[in-house]
Short mmCIF file of C-alpha atoms and ligand atoms in Angstrom, two decimals:
data_model
loop_
_atom_site.label_atom_id
_atom_site.label_comp_id
_atom_site.label_asym_id
_atom_site.label_seq_id
_atom_site.Cartn_x
_atom_site.Cartn_y
_atom_site.Cartn_z
CA MET H 17 0.00 0.00 0.00
CA PHE H 18 3.00 2.31 0.48
CA GLU H 19 4.06 2.19 -3.14
CA HIS H 20 4.91 5.80 -4.14
CA VAL H 21 3.80 7.11 -0.71
CA GLU H 22 6.51 8.37 1.62
CA PRO H 23 6.48 6.24 4.81
CA PHE H 24 7.85 9.20 6.78
CA ARG H 25 7.13 12.82 7.40
CA ILE H 26 9.74 15.51 6.97
CA LYS H 27 10.80 17.14 10.22
CA MET H 28 13.96 18.93 9.18
CA VAL H 29 14.51 20.73 5.90
CA GLU H 30 17.48 22.16 4.01
CA PRO H 31 16.30 25.19 2.03
CA LEU H 32 17.26 25.25 -1.63
CA ARG H 33 17.93 28.46 -3.48
CA ALA H 34 16.08 28.82 -6.75
CA THR H 35 18.29 30.14 -9.56
CA THR H 36 17.33 31.97 -12.73
CA ARG H 37 18.20 30.70 -16.18
CA GLU H 38 20.63 33.63 -16.59
CA GLU H 39 22.43 32.67 -13.38
CA ARG H 40 22.63 29.01 -14.42
CA GLU H 41 24.02 29.99 -17.83
CA GLN H 42 26.73 31.98 -16.07
CA TYR H 43 27.50 29.22 -13.53
CA ILE H 44 27.84 26.48 -16.12
CA ARG H 45 29.96 28.71 -18.38
CA GLU H 46 32.27 29.43 -15.43
CA ALA H 47 32.38 25.66 -14.75
CA GLY H 48 33.70 25.05 -18.26
CA TYR H 49 30.41 23.34 -19.20
CA ASN H 50 31.27 20.51 -16.83
CA PRO H 51 28.57 19.88 -14.17
CA PHE H 52 31.21 18.23 -11.93
CA LEU H 53 32.77 21.68 -11.50
CA LEU H 54 29.58 23.35 -10.26
CA ARG H 55 29.25 24.19 -6.59
CA SER H 56 26.39 22.29 -4.95
CA GLU H 57 24.69 25.58 -3.99
CA GLN H 58 24.29 26.27 -7.70
CA VAL H 59 22.33 23.02 -8.11
CA MET H 60 18.64 22.70 -7.18
CA ILE H 61 18.12 18.95 -7.66
CA ASP H 62 21.33 16.95 -7.41
CA LEU H 63 21.02 13.55 -9.07
CA LEU H 64 24.78 13.10 -9.52
CA THR H 65 24.85 10.07 -7.21
CA ASP H 66 22.88 8.12 -4.61
CA SER H 67 26.08 7.57 -2.61
CA GLY H 68 26.16 9.19 0.82
CA THR H 69 23.62 11.79 -0.30
CA GLY H 70 20.51 10.40 1.40
CA SER H 71 18.66 11.71 4.45
CA MET H 72 19.06 10.09 7.83
CA SER H 73 16.08 9.41 10.08
CA ASP H 74 15.41 11.07 13.43
CA LEU H 75 16.63 7.92 15.19
CA GLN H 76 19.88 7.96 13.19
CA TRP H 77 20.49 11.59 14.17
CA ALA H 78 19.74 10.62 17.76
CA ARG H 79 22.39 7.87 17.60
CA LEU H 80 24.96 10.47 16.51
CA LEU H 81 24.58 12.23 19.86
CA VAL H 82 25.26 9.10 21.90
CA GLY H 83 28.06 7.73 19.69
CA ASP H 84 30.97 6.39 21.75
CA GLU H 85 34.24 7.89 20.49
CA SER H 86 36.58 5.45 22.27
CA TYR H 87 39.57 4.36 20.20
CA ALA H 88 39.33 0.73 21.31
CA GLY H 89 36.23 -1.24 22.23
CA SER H 90 33.73 1.51 21.39
CA ARG H 91 30.15 0.72 22.40
CA SER H 92 29.08 2.09 19.00
CA PHE H 93 31.24 -0.54 17.28
CA TYR H 94 29.45 -3.34 19.13
CA GLU H 95 26.10 -1.80 18.24
CA PHE H 96 27.20 -1.66 14.59
CA GLN H 97 28.59 -5.20 14.60
CA GLU H 98 25.42 -6.55 16.17
CA ALA H 99 23.23 -4.87 13.54
CA VAL H 100 25.32 -6.29 10.67
CA GLN H 101 25.33 -9.74 12.30
CA ASP H 102 21.59 -9.56 12.83
CA ILE H 103 20.58 -8.29 9.39
CA LEU H 104 23.18 -9.99 7.15
CA GLY H 105 24.14 -12.99 9.26
CA PHE H 106 27.96 -12.75 9.10
CA PRO H 107 29.66 -13.19 12.51
CA TYR H 108 32.78 -11.05 11.89
CA VAL H 109 32.62 -7.41 10.83
CA VAL H 110 35.45 -4.96 10.07
CA PRO H 111 34.32 -1.32 9.76
CA THR H 112 35.92 0.74 6.97
CA HIS H 113 35.79 4.40 5.96
CA GLN H 114 33.68 3.51 2.89
CA GLY H 115 33.13 0.71 0.36
CA ARG H 116 36.48 1.00 -1.40
CA GLY H 117 38.25 0.63 1.96
CA ALA H 118 36.51 -2.73 2.33
CA GLU H 119 37.58 -3.73 -1.20
CA ASN H 120 41.18 -2.78 -0.46
CA LEU H 121 41.23 -4.94 2.68
CA LEU H 122 39.60 -7.98 1.10
CA PHE H 123 41.73 -7.96 -2.05
CA THR H 124 44.94 -7.27 -0.12
CA VAL H 125 44.33 -10.50 1.78
CA MET H 126 42.87 -12.60 -1.03
CA VAL H 127 44.28 -11.55 -4.42
CA ARG H 128 47.80 -12.41 -5.64
CA GLU H 129 49.48 -11.06 -8.76
CA GLY H 130 48.00 -12.51 -11.94
CA GLN H 131 44.94 -14.02 -10.27
CA TYR H 132 41.44 -13.58 -11.67
CA VAL H 133 38.54 -12.06 -9.80
CA VAL H 134 35.18 -12.89 -11.39
CA ASN H 135 32.16 -10.60 -10.95
CA ASN H 136 28.83 -10.15 -12.76
CA MET H 137 30.08 -6.61 -13.49
CA HIS H 138 32.84 -4.95 -11.52
CA PHE H 139 31.98 -1.52 -10.15
CA ASP H 140 34.74 1.07 -11.01
CA THR H 141 36.42 1.08 -7.58
CA THR H 142 36.18 -2.72 -7.32
CA LYS H 143 37.89 -3.13 -10.67
CA ALA H 144 40.51 -0.53 -9.76
CA HIS H 145 41.33 -2.33 -6.49
CA VAL H 146 41.64 -5.71 -8.26
CA LEU H 147 44.03 -4.09 -10.74
CA HIS H 148 45.92 -2.40 -7.92
CA LYS H 149 46.66 -5.87 -6.50
CA ARG H 150 47.78 -6.85 -10.03
CA GLY H 151 44.78 -9.13 -10.29
CA ARG H 152 42.67 -9.63 -13.40
CA PRO H 153 39.00 -8.55 -13.22
CA VAL H 154 36.60 -10.59 -15.36
CA ASN H 155 32.90 -9.74 -15.94
CA LEU H 156 30.53 -12.65 -16.56
CA ALA H 157 27.05 -11.10 -16.47
CA ILE H 158 24.37 -12.69 -18.66
CA GLU H 159 24.22 -11.50 -22.30
CA GLU H 160 20.89 -9.75 -21.62
CA ALA H 161 22.68 -7.34 -19.25
CA TYR H 162 24.35 -5.69 -22.24
CA ASP H 163 21.14 -5.12 -24.23
CA ALA H 164 19.82 -1.75 -23.07
CA THR H 165 16.29 -2.19 -24.38
CA LEU H 166 15.67 -5.79 -23.41
CA ASP H 167 13.23 -6.51 -20.61
CA HIS H 168 14.44 -9.13 -18.12
CA PRO H 169 13.50 -9.40 -14.43
CA PHE H 170 17.05 -10.16 -13.26
CA LYS H 171 19.34 -8.43 -15.70
CA GLY H 172 22.13 -8.40 -13.08
CA ASN H 173 22.48 -12.20 -13.06
CA MET H 174 25.79 -13.96 -13.57
CA ASP H 175 26.06 -16.28 -16.59
CA LEU H 176 26.31 -19.59 -14.70
CA GLU H 177 27.38 -21.64 -17.71
CA ARG H 178 30.24 -19.30 -18.49
CA LEU H 179 31.22 -19.18 -14.81
CA ASP H 180 31.44 -22.98 -14.69
CA GLU H 181 33.42 -23.01 -17.93
CA PHE H 182 35.73 -20.26 -16.69
CA LEU H 183 36.47 -21.99 -13.39
CA SER H 184 37.01 -25.36 -15.10
CA GLU H 185 39.67 -23.73 -17.30
CA ARG H 186 41.12 -21.03 -15.02
CA GLY H 187 39.99 -22.10 -11.56
CA GLU H 188 43.57 -22.60 -10.41
CA GLU H 189 44.38 -18.96 -11.15
CA THR H 190 41.14 -17.55 -9.72
CA ALA H 191 41.25 -15.85 -6.31
CA LEU H 192 37.53 -15.41 -5.69
CA VAL H 193 34.13 -14.92 -7.25
CA MET H 194 31.95 -11.90 -6.42
CA VAL H 195 28.45 -10.86 -7.36
CA THR H 196 27.32 -7.23 -7.16
CA VAL H 197 23.75 -6.70 -5.89
CA THR H 198 22.14 -4.79 -7.43
CA CYS H 199 24.46 -4.59 -10.42
CA ASN H 200 25.48 -0.91 -10.36
CA SER H 201 27.51 -0.88 -13.60
CA GLY H 202 24.58 -2.62 -15.29
CA GLY H 203 22.14 0.13 -14.29
CA GLY H 204 21.10 -1.10 -10.83
CA GLN H 205 19.65 -4.36 -12.12
CA PRO H 206 18.86 -7.10 -9.59
CA VAL H 207 20.30 -10.59 -9.17
CA SER H 208 17.92 -13.47 -8.38
CA LEU H 209 18.21 -15.82 -5.43
CA ALA H 210 18.33 -18.77 -7.82
CA ASN H 211 21.35 -17.15 -9.46
CA ILE H 212 23.10 -16.48 -6.13
CA ARG H 213 22.49 -20.11 -5.14
CA GLY H 214 23.82 -21.25 -8.53
CA ILE H 215 27.01 -19.19 -8.14
CA SER H 216 27.62 -20.64 -4.67
CA GLU H 217 27.19 -24.20 -5.97
CA ILE H 218 29.69 -23.63 -8.76
CA CYS H 219 32.13 -21.98 -6.33
CA ALA H 220 31.78 -24.98 -3.99
CA LYS H 221 32.43 -27.36 -6.89
CA TYR H 222 35.76 -25.64 -7.62
CA GLY H 223 36.58 -24.76 -4.01
CA LYS H 224 36.50 -20.98 -4.64
CA PRO H 225 35.49 -18.33 -2.10
CA PHE H 226 32.29 -16.45 -2.92
CA PHE H 227 31.67 -12.86 -1.83
CA ILE H 228 28.83 -10.42 -2.35
CA ASP H 229 29.33 -6.73 -3.16
CA ALA H 230 26.35 -5.89 -0.98
CA CYS H 231 26.02 -2.09 -1.46
CA ARG H 232 22.34 -2.35 -2.46
CA PHE H 233 21.39 -5.59 -0.69
CA ALA H 234 18.01 -4.34 0.50
CA GLU H 235 16.96 -2.96 -2.89
CA ASN H 236 17.98 -6.30 -4.43
CA ALA H 237 15.91 -8.21 -1.84
CA TYR H 238 12.86 -6.10 -2.65
CA PHE H 239 13.17 -6.95 -6.36
CA ILE H 240 13.39 -10.65 -5.42
CA LYS H 241 10.19 -10.35 -3.41
CA GLN H 242 8.48 -8.59 -6.34
CA ARG H 243 9.78 -10.74 -9.18
CA GLU H 244 11.01 -14.17 -8.13
CA ARG H 245 8.48 -16.98 -7.72
CA GLY H 246 8.35 -18.49 -4.27
CA TYR H 247 9.44 -15.35 -2.39
CA GLU H 248 6.23 -13.27 -2.64
CA ASP H 249 5.32 -13.94 0.98
CA TRP H 250 8.78 -13.75 2.50
CA GLU H 251 9.85 -10.95 4.83
CA ILE H 252 12.60 -8.74 3.34
CA ARG H 253 14.84 -9.60 6.30
CA ASP H 254 14.52 -13.30 5.52
CA ILE H 255 15.32 -12.75 1.85
CA VAL H 256 18.43 -10.74 2.83
CA ARG H 257 19.53 -13.53 5.19
CA GLU H 258 18.90 -16.13 2.47
CA MET H 259 20.95 -14.11 -0.09
CA MET H 260 23.87 -13.79 2.30
CA SER H 261 23.68 -17.39 3.55
CA TYR H 262 25.30 -18.60 0.31
CA ALA H 263 28.34 -16.32 0.57
CA ASP H 264 31.58 -16.43 2.55
CA GLY H 265 31.37 -12.70 3.17
CA CYS H 266 30.52 -9.31 1.76
CA THR H 267 31.94 -5.86 1.12
CA MET H 268 29.68 -2.90 1.71
CA SER H 269 29.39 0.85 1.22
CA ALA H 270 27.15 2.18 4.00
CA LYS H 271 26.66 5.26 1.78
CA LYS H 272 24.11 3.21 -0.19
CA ASP H 273 21.86 0.78 1.70
CA GLY H 274 23.47 1.69 5.03
CA LEU H 275 21.34 4.86 4.83
CA ALA H 276 24.36 6.76 6.15
CA ASN H 277 26.53 9.54 4.73
CA ILE H 278 29.83 7.70 5.19
CA GLY H 279 31.14 4.25 6.13
CA GLY H 280 31.41 0.67 5.01
CA TRP H 281 32.48 -2.77 6.11
CA VAL H 282 33.80 -6.14 5.16
CA ALA H 283 31.98 -9.00 6.88
CA VAL H 284 33.05 -12.67 6.85
CA ARG H 285 32.22 -16.07 8.32
CA ASP H 286 35.76 -17.35 8.79
CA GLN H 287 37.65 -16.38 11.96
CA GLU H 288 41.09 -16.83 10.43
CA LEU H 289 40.22 -14.60 7.48
CA TYR H 290 38.84 -12.04 9.94
CA GLY H 291 42.18 -12.08 11.74
CA LYS H 292 44.08 -11.32 8.54
CA LEU H 293 41.64 -8.56 7.59
CA THR H 294 42.03 -6.84 10.94
CA GLU H 295 45.85 -6.86 10.63
CA TRP H 296 45.60 -4.86 7.41
CA ALA H 297 42.72 -2.79 8.78
CA VAL H 298 45.06 -1.33 11.39
CA LEU H 299 47.35 -0.16 8.61
CA PHE H 300 44.79 1.10 6.08
CA GLU H 301 41.68 2.06 8.04
CA GLY H 302 42.25 2.19 11.78
CA PHE H 303 41.88 0.00 14.86
CA PRO H 304 39.35 -2.78 14.08
CA THR H 305 36.75 -1.26 16.41
CA TYR H 306 36.54 2.00 14.47
CA GLY H 307 37.93 1.42 10.96
CA GLY H 308 38.34 5.06 9.96
CA LEU H 309 34.92 6.03 11.29
CA ALA H 310 33.79 8.13 14.21
CA GLY H 311 31.84 6.12 16.78
CA ARG H 312 28.79 8.23 15.95
CA ASP H 313 29.00 7.16 12.29
CA MET H 314 28.98 3.48 13.28
CA ALA H 315 25.97 4.16 15.51
CA ALA H 316 24.10 5.83 12.62
CA ILE H 317 24.90 2.89 10.32
CA ALA H 318 23.68 0.40 12.95
CA GLN H 319 20.31 2.15 12.91
CA GLY H 320 20.36 2.57 9.10
CA VAL H 321 20.73 -1.13 8.28
CA ARG H 322 17.73 -1.89 10.48
CA GLU H 323 15.61 0.77 8.71
CA VAL H 324 16.62 -0.14 5.17
CA VAL H 325 15.04 -3.62 5.30
CA ARG H 326 11.57 -2.28 6.15
CA GLU H 327 9.25 -3.18 3.35
CA GLU H 328 7.29 0.09 3.38
CA TYR H 329 10.58 1.98 2.96
CA LEU H 330 11.66 -0.20 0.01
CA ALA H 331 8.23 -0.02 -1.64
CA TYR H 332 8.47 3.77 -1.52
CA ARG H 333 12.13 3.81 -2.61
CA ILE H 334 11.89 1.45 -5.57
CA GLY H 335 8.44 2.88 -6.36
CA GLN H 336 9.79 6.44 -6.55
CA VAL H 337 12.59 5.54 -8.96
CA SER H 338 10.22 3.48 -11.08
CA ARG H 339 7.63 6.27 -11.18
CA PHE H 340 10.35 8.73 -12.23
CA GLY H 341 11.24 6.46 -15.16
CA ARG H 342 7.60 5.97 -16.11
CA ARG H 343 6.90 9.73 -16.10
CA LEU H 344 9.89 10.34 -18.41
CA LYS H 345 8.67 7.62 -20.75
CA GLU H 346 5.15 9.06 -20.79
CA GLU H 347 6.63 12.37 -21.98
CA GLY H 348 8.45 10.58 -24.80
CA VAL H 349 11.94 10.85 -23.27
CA PRO H 350 13.96 7.77 -24.32
CA ILE H 351 15.24 5.84 -21.30
CA ILE H 352 17.02 2.54 -20.72
CA GLU H 353 14.63 -0.19 -19.62
CA PRO H 354 13.79 -1.80 -17.33
CA VAL H 355 14.44 0.89 -14.71
CA GLY H 356 16.81 -0.34 -11.98
CA GLY H 357 16.78 0.29 -8.23
CA HIS H 358 18.60 3.57 -7.73
CA ALA H 359 18.72 5.53 -10.98
CA VAL H 360 17.05 6.27 -14.30
CA TYR H 361 19.28 6.37 -17.40
CA VAL H 362 18.34 8.61 -20.33
CA ASP H 363 19.41 7.18 -23.70
CA ALA H 364 21.28 10.13 -25.24
CA LYS H 365 21.85 8.44 -28.61
CA ARG H 366 18.09 8.26 -29.14
CA PHE H 367 17.56 11.70 -27.52
CA LEU H 368 20.16 13.51 -29.68
CA PRO H 369 20.67 11.33 -32.78
CA HIS H 370 22.08 14.30 -34.72
CA ILE H 371 25.04 14.76 -32.32
CA PRO H 372 27.89 12.36 -33.18
CA GLN H 373 29.61 10.48 -30.36
CA ASP H 374 32.80 12.54 -30.68
CA GLN H 375 30.72 15.58 -29.70
CA PHE H 376 29.62 13.89 -26.46
CA PRO H 377 25.80 13.83 -26.70
CA ALA H 378 25.21 12.53 -23.14
CA PHE H 379 27.62 15.05 -21.60
CA ALA H 380 25.96 17.82 -23.61
CA LEU H 381 22.56 16.68 -22.35
CA SER H 382 23.79 16.97 -18.75
CA VAL H 383 24.80 20.58 -19.47
CA TYR H 384 21.43 21.43 -21.07
CA LEU H 385 19.49 19.79 -18.23
CA TYR H 386 21.35 21.92 -15.70
CA THR H 387 20.72 25.11 -17.64
CA GLU H 388 17.06 24.22 -18.15
CA VAL H 389 15.96 23.41 -14.56
CA GLY H 390 19.05 23.43 -12.31
CA ALA H 391 19.23 19.63 -12.04
CA ARG H 392 22.51 17.71 -12.18
CA GLY H 393 22.91 14.23 -13.65
CA VAL H 394 26.07 12.48 -14.76
CA GLU H 395 27.30 11.35 -18.16
CA ILE H 396 28.01 7.65 -18.57
CA GLY H 397 29.40 7.82 -22.07
CA THR H 398 32.40 8.77 -24.17
CA VAL H 399 33.88 11.42 -21.85
CA LEU H 400 33.82 8.96 -18.93
CA ALA H 401 35.20 6.11 -21.07
CA GLY H 402 38.40 8.03 -21.91
CA ARG H 403 40.88 7.22 -24.66
CA ASN H 404 42.25 3.92 -25.87
CA PRO H 405 45.91 3.97 -24.75
CA GLU H 406 47.08 2.24 -27.96
CA THR H 407 45.23 4.17 -30.67
CA GLY H 408 44.78 7.44 -28.73
CA ASP H 409 41.22 7.67 -30.06
CA HIS H 410 38.14 7.93 -27.83
CA ASP H 411 37.17 4.54 -26.43
CA TYR H 412 33.56 4.80 -27.68
CA PRO H 413 31.12 2.90 -25.44
CA LYS H 414 28.07 1.22 -26.93
CA LEU H 415 25.75 3.45 -24.93
CA GLU H 416 25.64 7.19 -24.34
CA MET H 417 23.68 7.71 -21.14
CA LEU H 418 22.72 10.47 -18.74
CA ARG H 419 22.38 8.86 -15.31
CA LEU H 420 19.88 10.42 -12.93
CA ALA H 421 20.61 8.79 -9.56
CA VAL H 422 18.00 9.29 -6.86
CA PRO H 423 19.28 9.93 -3.31
CA ARG H 424 17.36 8.02 -0.62
CA ARG H 425 14.50 9.81 1.23
CA THR H 426 15.70 13.18 -0.09
CA TYR H 427 13.67 14.56 -3.00
CA THR H 428 9.91 14.57 -3.50
CA ASP H 429 8.07 13.43 -6.61
CA ALA H 430 7.32 17.11 -7.33
CA GLN H 431 11.04 17.80 -7.53
CA LEU H 432 11.61 14.80 -9.79
CA ASP H 433 8.69 16.01 -11.93
CA LEU H 434 10.59 19.26 -12.46
CA VAL H 435 13.42 17.18 -13.95
CA VAL H 436 10.87 15.36 -16.12
CA SER H 437 9.48 18.66 -17.41
CA GLY H 438 13.00 19.95 -18.09
CA LEU H 439 13.89 16.90 -20.16
CA LYS H 440 10.52 17.04 -21.91
CA SER H 441 11.04 20.61 -23.08
CA LEU H 442 14.60 19.82 -24.15
CA TYR H 443 13.30 16.82 -26.10
CA GLU H 444 10.75 19.01 -27.87
CA ARG H 445 13.51 21.27 -29.19
CA ARG H 446 16.22 18.63 -29.43
CA GLU H 447 17.23 19.59 -33.00
CA GLU H 448 18.48 22.95 -31.68
CA LEU H 449 20.83 21.33 -29.15
CA LYS H 450 24.53 21.18 -30.02
CA GLY H 451 27.46 18.99 -29.07
CA LEU H 452 30.61 19.86 -27.11
CA ARG H 453 34.33 20.22 -27.78
CA PHE H 454 37.17 19.99 -25.25
CA THR H 455 38.97 23.22 -24.37
CA TYR H 456 40.97 21.34 -21.71
CA GLU H 457 41.31 17.56 -21.62
CA PRO H 458 43.11 16.09 -18.59
CA PRO H 459 45.19 12.96 -19.27
CA VAL H 460 43.44 10.72 -16.68
CA LEU H 461 39.89 10.57 -15.27
CA ARG H 462 39.09 13.36 -17.66
CA HIS H 463 35.37 13.61 -16.86
CA PHE H 464 36.04 15.13 -13.41
CA THR H 465 38.03 18.18 -14.46
CA ALA H 466 37.64 18.59 -18.23
CA ARG H 467 36.43 21.89 -19.66
CA PHE H 468 34.37 22.33 -22.82
CA GLU H 469 32.79 24.79 -25.20
CA ILE H 470 29.44 24.39 -26.93
CA LEU H 471 29.78 23.91 -30.69
CA SER H 472 27.98 26.46 -32.80
C1 PLP T 150 29.64 2.72 -4.32
C2 PLP T 150 30.04 1.35 -4.63
C3 PLP T 150 31.27 0.82 -4.22
C4 PLP T 150 32.32 1.65 -3.51
O1 PLP T 150 31.85 2.24 -2.35
P1 PLP T 150 32.38 3.70 -1.87
O2 PLP T 150 31.66 3.88 -0.57
O3 PLP T 150 31.98 4.68 -2.91
O4 PLP T 150 33.85 3.61 -1.70
C5 PLP T 150 31.53 -0.50 -4.53
N1 PLP T 150 30.67 -1.26 -5.22
C6 PLP T 150 29.48 -0.78 -5.63
C7 PLP T 150 28.55 -1.66 -6.40
C8 PLP T 150 29.12 0.53 -5.37
O5 PLP T 150 27.95 1.01 -5.80
#
């Protein structure tokens, strides 16, 4: 019954300053036509990311006040550990400053030079940490995951046949298998329980450890309840426990389904592995009872993981993102389907077919959307992809997308409707919109600091 209806009332607000079109034109020009270089005060509706940008509940704010800031043995750590044990079912928990800290710890212990790490699709930081350990990241998502317009209930699934084949050939050189729920790099698409069970069986057959990149575990569980036969009547908590029961451990960014603004963890079943993780934790993150976090942050996360598995919250959360996608579609705006758990992706190739890929249609669309209504999305396209180191040419991706990520419990449908109306009016005059050209192109991670001009 809570679908699309907020299961909360708002008792603290952060005023937003409305800007005029003239002001926005000036701001984006000063930012070199790169929305990353805008100040947040210049943005009305910030859909750059859903990471650490959500709103905490009154009880989370209350936990901040009673956080225990002891270096060793903090009460807030035990509260945090108990919540993770209770909700996810892993006995050992190492707090980290955020998700990538957890990845660094796990791969430092488990990945040796030249070893493979298999994932459905590696998230950027996960891939970067595998490479940093001189490991070899391999993506084995199902074929359907790469077809932007294909409808499939569990587009984040791993290809089990290829996983079995891979491990039969390269099992010796494989460090571990991971599955990312929901699959962020695949657009926030869920992974089914049958698939998770299948991965664990194949891992057991070859004696390989199996971990879950659990950043959006609750959103994934809600999709299972909605879409997978046999789970309709299960409690979300039980689905989460069932998902995790097949894995040896998980890495987590509490900035996503921890409903917190910072934090993360790596959680495991094996005591010996826990011992090794804590040795490195001291070096990279901090003493194992704070892991780079203030006690108050751990206390807020402890409360967050208990709130995130409430069904009325998830119905509202997934319902809001899905409604946002449906409203765009109703106005004729081309989007990638089906809509995932945390973001809507606008298909810029279909939106701006007259702008060639070397004029960055998705990046240009992010600039126009900002100028139109003061909303910020992020390009997932050619600028992000960078250049091929051998040929020096752009490494053109198959898709040019504008990602509109929705922070948790933060914006109302009315605010998202403003974004819909902005994209609608841009779509109506799409032929007038122009591409971009670099005026400054940094050598690495160019999307963050590049500057552009609009082609005439
Ligand atoms: C965000 C994210 C991470 C990294 O977490 P940070 O908190 O940003 O360091 C890892 N994996 C996935 C799937 C993510 O979405």
